[in-house]
Amino acid sequence: MRTAHLSGRLVLVTDEGLAVDVEQASDGRFGPDPQDVYEVWSAFRGWQATAVLPPGRPFSPEELGAPAPRPRQVFAVGLNYRAHADESGYEVPSTLPPVFPKYVSSITGPVTEVDLPPDGRTDWEVELVAVIGRRAHHVAEDDAWLYVAGLTAGQDLSERETQLAGPAPQFGLGKSFPGFSPTGPVLVTPDTFADPDDLALGCTLNGEEMQKGRTGDLVFSVPALVARLSAVLPLLPGDVLFTGTPAGVGLGRTPQRWISPGDVLVSEVEGIGELRQTFRARPHR
Ligand code: ZN
């Protein structure tokens, strides 16, 4: 099953790529809010499995919002691909990877224009993103996929000056400028994939390949992350989990490379779709 956030409303996306409004198709049983559906995710899945849907309507990616626009918690995971830990100059984590917040105000849909922080060094990080569909606390790794509503694509845009400033790194702030957490275009349920643990992902900058990897190379898989995070705190319905980025970020290149005004960044995850960010200079203020 594929869902999306179209012009502020929850829709199902058919195999033909058409959008069916959920509130209308369910005669009001499920509301229009794309975030609220995660509170009733299993009932929604049950309804959807047998629902007879009206014809959908075509839409363009520019009309889409984030599949989970107002999560209560947004987790992001660092150093979760071996080659990216290497390029970053860190050891590969063994028991728990670094985990940090991306603040909710940075979340957007899949096609956006992003203001570059002045004097910054803004970098790309394509990531698989999981959305939680059921409260998860002390969940075993073997059961963890049952707590995931679906998967989407994300960019963990990162301004490295802010991220690495100060006596200890500021991951949360450096990765939470406005527009720095685009997600989408759709949410895809785990059962839709032949293997949800091994998806190709990558990104291009102005058409040039920057990152290319597979989620099968994650040091901590989606179920492992749900198990380890939920051992500490509850993951709540609609929470968002950025799972880490493969090698090829600007920070790890020689010479290092940063996003410039006018650049176009296209990020893609297999079976989900693509994000498209265009960058512009933000005036000093
Ligand atoms: Zn990241």
Coordinates of C-alpha atoms and ligand atoms in Angstrom, one line a residue:
M1 CA 0.0 0.0 0.0
R2 CA 1.1 3.5 -0.8
T3 CA -0.2 6.7 0.9
A4 CA 0.7 10.3 0.4
H5 CA -0.1 13.8 1.7
L6 CA -1.7 15.7 -1.1
S7 CA -2.6 19.3 -0.7
G8 CA -3.1 18.8 3.1
R9 CA -5.1 15.6 2.8
L10 CA -4.4 11.9 3.3
V11 CA -4.7 9.9 0.1
L12 CA -4.1 6.4 -1.1
V13 CA -1.9 6.1 -4.2
T14 CA -3.2 3.4 -6.6
D15 CA -1.0 1.1 -8.7
E16 CA -1.7 3.5 -11.6
G17 CA -0.3 6.4 -9.6
L18 CA -3.7 8.1 -9.0
A19 CA -4.7 9.7 -5.7
V20 CA -7.8 8.6 -3.8
D21 CA -9.0 10.8 -1.0
V22 CA -9.2 8.7 2.2
E23 CA -11.9 10.7 4.1
Q24 CA -14.2 10.6 1.0
A25 CA -13.5 6.9 0.2
S26 CA -14.1 5.8 3.8
D27 CA -17.3 7.9 4.2
G28 CA -15.6 9.8 7.0
R29 CA -14.4 6.8 9.0
F30 CA -10.8 8.1 8.6
G31 CA -10.2 11.8 8.7
P32 CA -8.2 13.9 6.2
D33 CA -5.2 14.6 8.4
P34 CA -2.0 12.8 7.2
Q35 CA -0.5 12.7 10.7
D36 CA -3.6 11.5 12.6
V37 CA -3.9 8.3 10.6
Y38 CA -0.9 6.8 12.4
E39 CA -2.9 6.7 15.7
V40 CA -5.3 4.3 14.0
W41 CA -2.9 2.7 11.6
S42 CA -4.0 -1.0 12.0
A43 CA -7.7 -0.1 11.6
F44 CA -6.7 1.9 8.5
R45 CA -4.8 -1.0 7.1
G46 CA -7.7 -3.3 7.8
W47 CA -10.2 -1.0 6.0
Q48 CA -7.9 -0.4 3.1
A49 CA -7.4 -4.2 2.5
T50 CA -11.0 -4.7 1.4
A51 CA -12.1 -1.1 0.4
V52 CA -13.6 -0.6 -3.0
L53 CA -12.0 2.6 -4.1
P54 CA -13.5 5.3 -6.3
P55 CA -11.4 6.4 -9.3
G56 CA -8.4 8.5 -8.3
R57 CA -7.1 11.7 -9.7
P58 CA -3.7 12.5 -11.2
F59 CA -1.4 14.8 -9.3
S60 CA 2.1 16.2 -9.5
P61 CA 4.9 15.8 -7.0
E62 CA 4.9 19.5 -6.2
E63 CA 1.5 19.1 -4.6
L64 CA 2.7 16.6 -2.0
G65 CA 3.6 17.3 1.6
A66 CA 5.5 15.1 4.1
P67 CA 4.0 11.7 4.7
A68 CA 4.3 12.4 8.4
P69 CA 4.2 16.2 8.7
R70 CA 3.9 16.7 12.5
P71 CA 5.7 13.8 14.3
R72 CA 6.2 14.1 18.0
Q73 CA 9.7 12.8 17.7
V74 CA 12.2 12.8 14.8
F75 CA 15.2 10.6 15.3
A76 CA 18.2 10.6 13.0
V77 CA 21.1 8.1 13.1
G78 CA 24.7 8.8 12.3
L79 CA 27.5 6.6 11.0
N80 CA 25.2 3.7 10.1
Y81 CA 27.0 2.7 6.9
R82 CA 30.5 1.4 7.2
A83 CA 31.9 3.4 4.2
H84 CA 30.3 6.6 5.5
A85 CA 31.8 6.1 9.0
D86 CA 35.2 5.7 7.2
E87 CA 34.9 8.9 5.1
S88 CA 33.8 10.8 8.3
G89 CA 36.9 9.6 10.2
Y90 CA 34.9 7.7 12.9
E91 CA 34.9 4.1 14.1
V92 CA 31.9 2.0 13.0
P93 CA 29.6 1.9 16.0
S94 CA 29.2 -1.5 17.6
T95 CA 26.5 -1.3 20.3
L96 CA 24.6 1.9 19.6
P97 CA 25.0 4.4 16.8
P98 CA 24.9 8.1 17.4
V99 CA 21.3 9.3 17.6
F100 CA 20.2 12.9 17.4
P101 CA 17.0 14.9 16.8
K102 CA 16.0 16.7 13.6
Y103 CA 13.6 19.4 14.8
V104 CA 10.0 19.1 13.5
S105 CA 10.0 22.6 12.0
S106 CA 12.6 21.5 9.4
I107 CA 10.2 18.9 7.8
T108 CA 8.8 19.5 4.3
G109 CA 7.4 17.6 1.4
P110 CA 9.4 16.1 -1.4
V111 CA 9.8 19.0 -3.9
T112 CA 11.0 22.3 -2.4
E113 CA 13.2 25.3 -2.6
V114 CA 15.7 25.5 0.3
D115 CA 17.4 28.7 1.5
L116 CA 21.1 28.1 2.2
P117 CA 22.4 29.5 5.5
P118 CA 24.8 32.3 4.7
D119 CA 28.5 31.5 5.2
G120 CA 27.5 27.8 5.8
R121 CA 28.8 24.5 4.4
T122 CA 25.6 22.7 3.5
D123 CA 25.8 19.1 2.6
W124 CA 23.6 16.3 1.4
E125 CA 22.7 12.9 3.1
V126 CA 20.2 10.7 1.3
E127 CA 18.5 8.3 3.7
L128 CA 15.8 5.7 4.1
V129 CA 13.2 7.0 6.5
A130 CA 10.8 4.8 8.6
V131 CA 7.5 6.1 10.1
I132 CA 6.3 4.4 13.2
G133 CA 2.7 2.9 13.1
R134 CA 2.3 1.6 16.6
R135 CA 3.7 2.6 20.0
A136 CA 7.0 0.7 20.4
H137 CA 8.6 0.2 23.8
H138 CA 11.0 -2.6 24.6
V139 CA 10.4 -4.2 21.2
A140 CA 12.4 -7.2 20.1
E141 CA 14.3 -6.9 16.8
D142 CA 12.4 -9.9 15.3
D143 CA 9.1 -8.1 15.9
A144 CA 10.2 -4.6 15.0
W145 CA 8.8 -4.4 11.4
L146 CA 5.3 -4.8 12.9
Y147 CA 5.8 -1.4 14.5
V148 CA 6.7 0.4 11.2
A149 CA 3.8 1.9 9.3
G150 CA 6.0 2.4 6.2
L151 CA 9.1 3.7 4.5
T152 CA 9.8 6.9 2.7
A153 CA 12.8 8.8 1.3
G154 CA 14.5 11.6 3.2
Q155 CA 17.3 14.1 2.9
D156 CA 19.2 14.8 6.1
L157 CA 20.5 18.2 4.9
S158 CA 23.3 19.2 7.1
E159 CA 25.1 22.6 7.7
R160 CA 28.5 21.4 8.8
E161 CA 29.7 24.7 10.4
T162 CA 26.8 24.7 12.9
Q163 CA 26.9 20.9 13.3
L164 CA 30.5 20.8 14.3
A165 CA 30.7 24.2 16.2
G166 CA 31.2 24.4 19.9
P167 CA 32.8 22.2 22.5
A168 CA 30.6 19.3 21.5
P169 CA 28.9 18.7 18.1
Q170 CA 25.5 20.3 17.5
F171 CA 23.9 17.7 15.3
G172 CA 20.3 18.7 16.0
L173 CA 20.7 22.4 15.2
G174 CA 23.0 21.9 12.2
K175 CA 20.5 19.6 10.6
S176 CA 17.3 21.5 11.4
F177 CA 17.5 24.8 9.3
P178 CA 14.1 25.4 7.6
G179 CA 13.6 22.9 4.8
F180 CA 16.4 20.7 5.9
S181 CA 14.3 17.5 6.4
P182 CA 12.4 16.9 3.1
T183 CA 10.6 13.5 3.0
G184 CA 8.3 11.7 0.5
P185 CA 7.1 11.4 -2.1
V186 CA 4.9 8.6 -0.7
L187 CA 4.8 6.2 2.3
V188 CA 5.2 2.6 1.2
T189 CA 4.2 -0.2 3.6
P190 CA 7.0 -2.8 4.3
D191 CA 5.0 -5.7 2.8
T192 CA 5.0 -3.9 -0.5
F193 CA 8.7 -4.5 -1.0
A194 CA 10.3 -7.9 -2.0
D195 CA 12.9 -7.2 0.7
P196 CA 12.3 -4.0 2.8
D197 CA 15.8 -4.6 4.3
D198 CA 17.7 -4.1 1.0
L199 CA 16.7 -1.1 -1.1
A200 CA 18.9 0.9 -3.4
L201 CA 19.3 4.6 -2.6
G202 CA 21.3 7.5 -3.9
C203 CA 21.4 11.2 -4.9
T204 CA 22.7 13.4 -7.7
L205 CA 23.7 17.1 -7.6
N206 CA 23.1 18.9 -10.8
G207 CA 22.8 15.4 -12.5
E208 CA 26.2 14.2 -11.1
E209 CA 26.1 11.1 -9.0
M210 CA 27.1 11.8 -5.4
Q211 CA 25.8 8.9 -3.3
K212 CA 24.8 5.4 -4.3
G213 CA 24.2 2.6 -1.8
R214 CA 21.9 -0.1 -0.5
T215 CA 20.1 -0.3 2.8
G216 CA 21.3 -3.9 3.0
D217 CA 24.6 -2.3 4.1
L218 CA 23.1 -0.6 7.1
V219 CA 25.2 -1.3 10.2
F220 CA 22.0 -1.2 12.3
S221 CA 18.9 -2.2 10.1
V222 CA 15.5 -0.7 10.5
P223 CA 14.4 -3.5 12.9
A224 CA 17.7 -3.2 14.9
L225 CA 17.2 0.6 15.3
V226 CA 13.6 0.2 16.4
A227 CA 14.7 -2.4 19.0
R228 CA 17.6 -0.3 20.3
L229 CA 15.8 3.0 20.4
S230 CA 12.7 1.4 22.0
A231 CA 14.9 -0.1 24.7
V232 CA 15.5 3.5 25.9
L233 CA 12.2 5.3 25.2
P234 CA 8.8 4.7 23.5
L235 CA 8.5 5.4 19.8
L236 CA 5.1 6.9 19.2
P237 CA 2.7 6.5 16.2
G238 CA 3.8 8.9 13.5
D239 CA 7.3 9.3 14.7
V240 CA 10.0 9.6 12.0
L241 CA 13.3 7.8 11.9
F242 CA 16.1 8.9 9.5
T243 CA 18.2 5.7 9.3
G244 CA 21.6 7.1 8.2
T245 CA 23.4 7.9 5.0
P246 CA 25.7 5.9 2.7
A247 CA 29.1 7.2 1.6
G248 CA 29.6 10.1 -0.8
V249 CA 28.7 13.2 1.3
G250 CA 30.5 16.5 0.5
L251 CA 32.3 16.4 3.9
G252 CA 34.0 13.2 3.0
R253 CA 35.2 14.3 -0.5
T254 CA 38.7 15.5 -1.5
P255 CA 38.3 18.4 -2.0
Q256 CA 35.3 18.8 0.2
R257 CA 32.2 20.0 -1.7
W258 CA 29.2 22.0 -0.5
I259 CA 25.8 22.9 -2.0
S260 CA 25.7 26.3 -3.9
P261 CA 22.8 28.6 -4.8
G262 CA 21.1 27.3 -8.0
D263 CA 22.1 23.6 -7.3
V264 CA 19.5 20.9 -7.8
L265 CA 19.7 17.8 -5.5
V266 CA 17.7 14.8 -6.5
S267 CA 17.5 11.9 -4.0
E268 CA 15.9 8.5 -4.6
V269 CA 15.0 5.4 -2.8
E270 CA 14.1 2.2 -4.7
G271 CA 10.4 1.5 -4.8
I272 CA 9.5 4.8 -3.1
G273 CA 10.4 7.6 -5.5
E274 CA 12.4 10.8 -5.5
L275 CA 12.9 14.1 -3.7
R276 CA 14.0 17.3 -5.6
Q277 CA 15.5 20.2 -3.8
T278 CA 16.6 23.5 -5.4
F279 CA 18.8 25.8 -3.4
R280 CA 18.9 29.6 -3.2
A281 CA 21.0 32.1 -1.3
R282 CA 19.5 33.4 1.8
P283 CA 20.3 37.0 2.4
H284 CA 22.1 37.9 5.6
R285 CA 19.7 39.1 8.3
Ligands
ZN1 ZN 22.1 11.7 8.4

